[in-house]
Amino acid sequence: MEVNPGWKQGKFFMSRLFVEELGKAMVAPLIQKHQHLPQTPSSAGLLPVRAANMALPSVMVLPLLIVLAAGVYYIYNEVMQFMSKSLVRNKVVVITDAVSGLGTECAHLFHKGGARLILCGTSWDKLESLYDYLTNDADPRETFAPKLVILDFSDMDSMENVVAEVVECYGCVDVLICNSSMKLKAQVQSVSLEMDRNIMDINYFGPNTLAKGVLPTMISRRSGHILLVNSIQGRLAVPFRSSYAASKHAAQAFFDCLRAEVEEFGIVVSTISHTFINASDPPPGEEPAPKPNTLAAFITSQLTHGVRPSVLANEIMQTVNRKKKEVVLAHPIPRVALYLRSLFPSFLFAVLAAGVKDSVLAEPMQ
């Protein structure tokens, strides 16, 4: 039987009306209830408040991250300082030129950490004064009385006996810190051959001989750390310091070779390249002031801008604890100069030559 199409359409229309009416009947009470609610200020401004609450955490993210990072950094430093004391405790540590500003700072840090110190220097009176300074307020239950050894790198004939005396103090050496250094500022033609040899003895042959002397005990124990306190001029030469830079370049090369040769025995060799060591309050007139408004003179002066002994001593302690192999402790200008030396040497040579003074007096600086 054929169904009338008009009837089907009418049936669909009636069904649609029924659904719409049913929906109105269900929703109408809810709408009326909402319309009769009191419009308080809090409900009226609910949406802006929620938006503000959502925006507030996003604004606080950066300060919270900064505070969190600062807290982590503080805790890290405290932990490292605590560990530094335990890592050097009972270790036999040799410090050359211990009576210098840097040597005294290193002696204080390692003695406080419980190391068995062997302090070397050229003056017995100064070594005894340093001994009294370290032991007067020290707790004998936590620290060891340092041993004192006369060591003069300019007297190479006595080095064999000195090395034997150092090793006999405790029978071994765990950490050797080669700190001795002699500086010279002079024109090349004004430096005598005797002065060149003296600088090479103190800056190169001395640390070389001492390292070779303690090396057998480290190899037999398959443990040890040799640290050279070198100079940025072991990697970058500066005008009027030819002999000094040559000795530091030689020392850098020697300890770089030594590092590769003894690594299989578990021995760590570190070099710290720093700028000149300053006192806390450097005396005026120690370095000639650069010419005003001269870029070349400014860069040349920055290449020899120094660091405080306390800062360098802390870096030495961290290098020993973390077994770093190479450290460059310098300001931005010397660091940039190192990259220029490798990437744009001609430009650096031109800048250094432009900053050269007409004349300079040769004077050894201790």
Short mmCIF file of C-alpha atoms in Angstrom, two decimals:
data_model
loop_
_atom_site.label_atom_id
_atom_site.label_comp_id
_atom_site.label_asym_id
_atom_site.label_seq_id
_atom_site.Cartn_x
_atom_site.Cartn_y
_atom_site.Cartn_z
CA MET A 1 0.00 0.00 0.00
CA GLU A 2 1.39 3.35 -0.98
CA VAL A 3 1.93 5.82 1.87
CA ASN A 4 1.02 9.41 1.40
CA PRO A 5 4.20 11.61 1.59
CA GLY A 6 2.30 14.49 3.11
CA TRP A 7 1.27 12.31 6.00
CA LYS A 8 4.88 11.47 6.78
CA GLN A 9 5.90 15.11 6.81
CA GLY A 10 3.09 16.01 9.17
CA LYS A 11 4.04 13.20 11.52
CA PHE A 12 7.68 14.40 11.59
CA PHE A 13 6.56 17.97 12.27
CA MET A 14 4.38 16.90 15.20
CA SER A 15 7.25 14.85 16.69
CA ARG A 16 9.59 17.86 16.45
CA LEU A 17 7.05 20.12 18.20
CA PHE A 18 6.70 17.57 20.95
CA VAL A 19 10.46 17.43 21.60
CA GLU A 20 10.75 21.24 21.65
CA GLU A 21 7.89 21.61 24.13
CA LEU A 22 9.35 18.93 26.35
CA GLY A 23 12.73 20.68 26.36
CA LYS A 24 11.15 24.04 27.31
CA ALA A 25 9.28 22.42 30.17
CA MET A 26 12.50 20.96 31.61
CA VAL A 27 14.72 24.04 31.24
CA ALA A 28 12.20 26.72 32.25
CA PRO A 29 12.36 26.01 36.05
CA LEU A 30 16.14 26.26 35.99
CA ILE A 31 16.06 29.58 34.18
CA GLN A 32 13.50 31.01 36.59
CA LYS A 33 15.54 29.89 39.60
CA HIS A 34 18.64 31.56 38.24
CA GLN A 35 16.76 34.78 37.51
CA HIS A 36 15.50 35.06 41.11
CA LEU A 37 19.05 34.77 42.62
CA PRO A 38 20.30 38.03 44.25
CA GLN A 39 23.02 39.77 42.18
CA THR A 40 25.72 40.41 44.80
CA PRO A 41 28.91 42.22 43.91
CA SER A 42 30.89 39.03 44.38
CA SER A 43 28.76 37.03 41.99
CA ALA A 44 28.58 39.92 39.55
CA GLY A 45 32.38 40.16 39.39
CA LEU A 46 33.03 36.43 39.57
CA LEU A 47 34.47 36.20 36.08
CA PRO A 48 37.03 39.00 36.46
CA VAL A 49 38.14 37.58 39.82
CA ARG A 50 38.68 34.17 38.31
CA ALA A 51 40.65 35.72 35.49
CA ALA A 52 42.81 37.61 37.99
CA ASN A 53 43.36 34.45 40.04
CA MET A 54 44.48 32.65 36.93
CA ALA A 55 46.81 35.48 35.95
CA LEU A 56 48.40 35.80 39.41
CA PRO A 57 50.33 32.50 39.32
CA SER A 58 51.79 33.30 35.90
CA VAL A 59 53.13 36.61 37.25
CA MET A 60 54.71 34.88 40.25
CA VAL A 61 56.45 32.18 38.23
CA LEU A 62 59.63 34.17 37.52
CA PRO A 63 60.18 35.42 41.12
CA LEU A 64 59.54 31.93 42.45
CA LEU A 65 62.04 30.46 40.01
CA ILE A 66 64.63 33.05 41.02
CA VAL A 67 64.11 32.33 44.72
CA LEU A 68 64.25 28.59 44.07
CA ALA A 69 67.46 28.90 42.04
CA ALA A 70 69.06 31.06 44.73
CA GLY A 71 68.12 28.52 47.38
CA VAL A 72 69.54 25.63 45.38
CA TYR A 73 72.76 27.58 44.74
CA TYR A 74 73.13 28.40 48.44
CA ILE A 75 72.58 24.79 49.48
CA TYR A 76 75.03 23.62 46.81
CA ASN A 77 77.75 25.96 48.08
CA GLU A 78 77.20 24.92 51.66
CA VAL A 79 77.40 21.24 50.72
CA MET A 80 80.56 21.79 48.67
CA GLN A 81 82.23 23.71 51.51
CA PHE A 82 81.37 20.90 53.90
CA MET A 83 82.64 18.26 51.48
CA SER A 84 85.85 20.20 50.81
CA LYS A 85 86.87 19.74 54.42
CA SER A 86 86.24 16.00 54.36
CA LEU A 87 87.91 15.48 50.96
CA VAL A 88 91.28 16.91 52.03
CA ARG A 89 91.21 15.54 55.57
CA ASN A 90 94.31 13.46 56.35
CA LYS A 91 95.72 14.17 52.89
CA VAL A 92 99.41 15.04 52.64
CA VAL A 93 99.49 18.42 50.89
CA VAL A 94 102.73 20.15 49.82
CA ILE A 95 102.56 23.91 49.19
CA THR A 96 105.56 25.69 47.71
CA ASP A 97 106.21 29.36 48.46
CA ALA A 98 103.79 28.99 51.36
CA VAL A 99 104.87 32.33 52.87
CA SER A 100 103.53 34.33 49.91
CA GLY A 101 100.06 35.86 49.96
CA LEU A 102 98.54 33.03 47.93
CA GLY A 103 100.53 30.38 49.77
CA THR A 104 99.32 31.63 53.14
CA GLU A 105 95.69 31.61 51.97
CA CYS A 106 96.07 28.05 50.66
CA ALA A 107 97.76 26.92 53.87
CA HIS A 108 94.91 28.37 55.93
CA LEU A 109 92.21 26.63 53.85
CA PHE A 110 93.87 23.21 53.73
CA HIS A 111 94.91 23.32 57.39
CA LYS A 112 91.35 24.18 58.37
CA GLY A 113 90.17 21.23 56.28
CA GLY A 114 92.33 18.79 58.24
CA ALA A 115 95.15 18.24 55.72
CA ARG A 116 98.66 17.19 56.72
CA LEU A 117 100.58 20.20 55.44
CA ILE A 118 104.19 20.38 54.29
CA LEU A 119 104.94 24.08 53.92
CA CYS A 120 107.91 25.07 51.77
CA GLY A 121 109.57 28.47 51.56
CA THR A 122 112.88 30.29 51.29
CA SER A 123 112.77 31.95 54.74
CA TRP A 124 112.72 29.90 57.93
CA ASP A 125 111.56 32.85 60.03
CA LYS A 126 108.55 33.43 57.78
CA LEU A 127 107.73 29.72 57.80
CA GLU A 128 107.76 29.71 61.61
CA SER A 129 105.51 32.78 61.68
CA LEU A 130 103.08 31.00 59.36
CA TYR A 131 103.27 27.92 61.60
CA ASP A 132 102.33 29.98 64.65
CA TYR A 133 99.50 31.68 62.72
CA LEU A 134 97.99 28.32 61.75
CA THR A 135 98.37 26.51 65.07
CA ASN A 136 97.57 29.22 67.62
CA ASP A 137 93.78 29.01 67.32
CA ALA A 138 93.54 25.56 65.75
CA ASP A 139 91.89 22.56 67.38
CA PRO A 140 94.56 19.82 67.68
CA ARG A 141 91.83 17.19 67.51
CA GLU A 142 90.74 18.42 64.06
CA THR A 143 94.01 19.66 62.52
CA PHE A 144 97.64 18.58 62.17
CA ALA A 145 100.71 20.65 62.95
CA PRO A 146 102.37 21.60 59.64
CA LYS A 147 105.86 20.45 58.75
CA LEU A 148 108.32 23.04 57.45
CA VAL A 149 110.88 22.60 54.67
CA ILE A 150 113.33 25.14 53.24
CA LEU A 151 112.91 25.16 49.46
CA ASP A 152 114.57 27.57 47.04
CA PHE A 153 114.00 26.85 43.36
CA SER A 154 116.82 29.22 42.42
CA ASP A 155 119.24 26.73 44.02
CA MET A 156 118.76 23.74 41.74
CA ASP A 157 121.76 21.90 43.22
CA SER A 158 119.87 21.40 46.50
CA MET A 159 116.68 20.12 44.90
CA GLU A 160 117.53 16.43 45.24
CA ASN A 161 117.96 16.68 49.01
CA VAL A 162 114.85 18.87 49.35
CA VAL A 163 112.69 16.39 47.43
CA ALA A 164 113.92 13.56 49.67
CA GLU A 165 113.11 15.62 52.79
CA VAL A 166 109.61 16.38 51.53
CA VAL A 167 108.85 12.74 50.83
CA GLU A 168 110.30 11.60 54.19
CA CYS A 169 107.90 13.85 56.13
CA TYR A 170 105.02 11.39 55.72
CA GLY A 171 106.40 8.83 53.30
CA CYS A 172 104.13 9.98 50.48
CA VAL A 173 102.49 13.00 48.89
CA ASP A 174 98.80 13.17 48.02
CA VAL A 175 98.60 16.73 46.67
CA LEU A 176 101.44 18.88 45.33
CA ILE A 177 100.66 22.58 44.81
CA CYS A 178 103.42 24.29 42.82
CA ASN A 179 102.92 27.93 43.65
CA SER A 180 106.38 29.49 43.33
CA SER A 181 106.81 32.16 40.70
CA MET A 182 109.11 35.01 39.77
CA LYS A 183 107.89 37.90 37.63
CA LEU A 184 109.88 40.30 35.50
CA LYS A 185 108.80 43.36 33.55
CA ALA A 186 111.42 44.55 31.09
CA GLN A 187 112.32 45.05 27.46
CA VAL A 188 113.80 42.01 25.77
CA GLN A 189 117.20 43.60 25.06
CA SER A 190 117.61 44.70 28.68
CA VAL A 191 117.26 41.24 30.23
CA SER A 192 120.51 39.39 30.86
CA LEU A 193 121.00 35.69 30.23
CA GLU A 194 121.57 35.18 33.95
CA MET A 195 118.16 36.70 34.69
CA ASP A 196 116.55 34.49 32.04
CA ARG A 197 118.06 31.41 33.64
CA ASN A 198 116.97 32.49 37.12
CA ILE A 199 113.38 32.92 35.95
CA MET A 200 113.42 29.56 34.19
CA ASP A 201 114.77 27.87 37.34
CA ILE A 202 112.02 29.26 39.56
CA ASN A 203 109.09 29.10 37.13
CA TYR A 204 109.92 25.97 35.14
CA PHE A 205 112.84 23.78 36.27
CA GLY A 206 111.87 24.00 39.96
CA PRO A 207 108.24 22.80 39.63
CA ASN A 208 109.43 20.30 37.00
CA THR A 209 112.02 18.76 39.34
CA LEU A 210 109.72 18.68 42.37
CA ALA A 211 106.92 17.02 40.39
CA LYS A 212 109.33 14.35 39.12
CA GLY A 213 110.56 13.78 42.68
CA VAL A 214 107.13 13.04 44.21
CA LEU A 215 105.82 11.20 41.15
CA PRO A 216 107.19 7.73 42.07
CA THR A 217 105.25 7.66 45.35
CA MET A 218 102.06 8.63 43.51
CA ILE A 219 102.57 6.01 40.81
CA SER A 220 103.21 3.27 43.39
CA ARG A 221 100.00 4.20 45.23
CA ARG A 222 98.14 4.85 41.95
CA SER A 223 96.78 8.05 43.41
CA GLY A 224 97.76 11.70 43.64
CA HIS A 225 97.15 15.22 42.44
CA ILE A 226 99.73 17.64 41.01
CA LEU A 227 98.53 21.23 40.62
CA LEU A 228 100.47 23.99 38.90
CA VAL A 229 99.54 27.57 39.73
CA ASN A 230 100.55 29.00 36.39
CA SER A 231 99.57 32.25 34.68
CA ILE A 232 97.41 33.48 31.83
CA GLN A 233 100.74 34.35 30.21
CA GLY A 234 101.43 30.65 29.91
CA ARG A 235 98.79 30.79 27.20
CA LEU A 236 99.06 34.41 26.03
CA ALA A 237 102.24 36.51 25.82
CA VAL A 238 102.18 40.18 26.80
CA PRO A 239 104.80 42.79 25.80
CA PHE A 240 107.65 43.50 28.24
CA ARG A 241 107.27 40.10 29.93
CA SER A 242 109.13 37.91 27.47
CA SER A 243 111.16 35.87 30.00
CA TYR A 244 108.22 35.44 32.34
CA ALA A 245 105.84 34.41 29.54
CA ALA A 246 108.42 32.00 28.10
CA SER A 247 108.85 30.23 31.46
CA LYS A 248 105.10 29.99 31.94
CA HIS A 249 104.59 28.64 28.41
CA ALA A 250 107.22 25.98 29.12
CA ALA A 251 105.60 25.00 32.43
CA GLN A 252 102.16 24.80 30.79
CA ALA A 253 103.47 22.50 28.06
CA PHE A 254 105.32 20.26 30.55
CA PHE A 255 102.30 19.72 32.80
CA ASP A 256 100.00 19.18 29.80
CA CYS A 257 102.29 16.36 28.65
CA LEU A 258 102.55 15.01 32.20
CA ARG A 259 98.76 14.91 32.50
CA ALA A 260 98.42 12.51 29.58
CA GLU A 261 101.30 10.30 30.70
CA VAL A 262 100.15 9.66 34.29
CA GLU A 263 96.39 9.45 33.78
CA GLU A 264 96.60 5.65 33.56
CA PHE A 265 97.97 5.62 37.13
CA GLY A 266 94.99 7.53 38.52
CA ILE A 267 97.04 10.73 38.99
CA VAL A 268 95.34 14.07 38.28
CA VAL A 269 97.35 16.96 36.85
CA SER A 270 95.76 20.42 36.98
CA THR A 271 96.83 23.84 35.76
CA ILE A 272 95.29 27.12 36.86
CA SER A 273 95.91 30.04 34.51
CA HIS A 274 95.23 33.27 36.34
CA THR A 275 95.99 36.92 35.83
CA PHE A 276 98.45 38.68 38.12
CA ILE A 277 97.84 38.20 41.83
CA ASN A 278 96.97 41.44 43.60
CA ALA A 279 96.86 42.28 47.26
CA SER A 280 93.50 43.19 48.78
CA ASP A 281 94.44 46.87 48.49
CA PRO A 282 97.06 47.13 45.72
CA PRO A 283 99.54 49.94 46.27
CA PRO A 284 99.16 52.88 43.90
CA GLY A 285 101.60 53.21 41.05
CA GLU A 286 102.44 49.49 40.91
CA GLU A 287 101.38 49.39 37.28
CA PRO A 288 101.62 52.36 34.90
CA ALA A 289 98.22 53.89 34.25
CA PRO A 290 96.93 53.43 30.68
CA LYS A 291 96.69 56.42 28.45
CA PRO A 292 93.19 57.91 28.51
CA ASN A 293 90.90 57.20 25.58
CA THR A 294 93.33 54.64 24.16
CA LEU A 295 91.70 51.31 23.39
CA ALA A 296 94.99 49.50 22.87
CA ALA A 297 96.39 50.72 26.20
CA PHE A 298 93.17 49.74 27.98
CA ILE A 299 93.24 46.20 26.55
CA THR A 300 96.93 45.82 27.41
CA SER A 301 96.32 46.89 31.01
CA GLN A 302 93.38 44.51 31.35
CA LEU A 303 95.54 41.58 30.24
CA THR A 304 97.51 42.00 33.47
CA HIS A 305 94.59 42.86 35.75
CA GLY A 306 94.98 40.68 38.82
CA VAL A 307 92.90 38.60 41.21
CA ARG A 308 92.92 38.55 45.01
CA PRO A 309 94.81 35.72 46.76
CA SER A 310 91.70 34.61 48.66
CA VAL A 311 89.74 34.15 45.43
CA LEU A 312 92.53 32.13 43.83
CA ALA A 313 93.01 30.01 46.96
CA ASN A 314 89.34 29.04 46.97
CA GLU A 315 89.63 28.12 43.29
CA ILE A 316 92.63 25.91 44.10
CA MET A 317 90.63 24.14 46.81
CA GLN A 318 87.74 23.54 44.41
CA THR A 319 90.12 22.31 41.72
CA VAL A 320 91.59 19.74 44.10
CA ASN A 321 88.18 18.61 45.35
CA ARG A 322 86.57 18.33 41.92
CA LYS A 323 89.73 17.13 40.16
CA LYS A 324 89.53 19.74 37.45
CA LYS A 325 92.24 19.45 34.82
CA GLU A 326 92.40 23.03 33.60
CA VAL A 327 91.07 26.29 34.99
CA VAL A 328 91.26 29.78 33.50
CA LEU A 329 90.67 32.43 36.16
CA ALA A 330 90.62 35.71 34.30
CA HIS A 331 88.47 38.72 33.54
CA PRO A 332 86.55 39.06 30.25
CA ILE A 333 89.26 41.00 28.40
CA PRO A 334 91.97 38.30 28.83
CA ARG A 335 89.45 35.61 27.93
CA VAL A 336 88.55 37.43 24.74
CA ALA A 337 92.24 37.84 23.99
CA LEU A 338 92.71 34.07 24.24
CA TYR A 339 90.05 33.53 21.58
CA LEU A 340 91.51 36.29 19.42
CA ARG A 341 94.92 34.62 19.66
CA SER A 342 93.44 31.46 18.14
CA LEU A 343 90.91 32.93 15.71
CA PHE A 344 92.29 36.35 14.73
CA PRO A 345 95.98 36.40 15.69
CA SER A 346 96.92 39.26 13.35
CA PHE A 347 94.34 41.53 14.95
CA LEU A 348 95.58 40.72 18.47
CA PHE A 349 99.21 41.30 17.46
CA ALA A 350 98.29 44.71 16.08
CA VAL A 351 96.41 45.67 19.26
CA LEU A 352 99.30 44.59 21.53
CA ALA A 353 101.86 46.39 19.40
CA ALA A 354 99.78 49.57 19.49
CA GLY A 355 99.78 49.50 23.29
CA VAL A 356 103.53 49.13 23.69
CA LYS A 357 105.19 51.95 25.63
CA ASP A 358 108.34 53.64 24.33
CA SER A 359 110.52 52.62 27.26
CA VAL A 360 110.32 50.58 30.48
CA LEU A 361 112.71 49.81 33.32
CA ALA A 362 113.55 46.23 34.12
CA GLU A 363 112.51 45.41 37.68
CA PRO A 364 111.88 41.99 39.25
CA MET A 365 108.58 41.85 41.13
CA GLN A 366 108.33 39.32 43.94
#
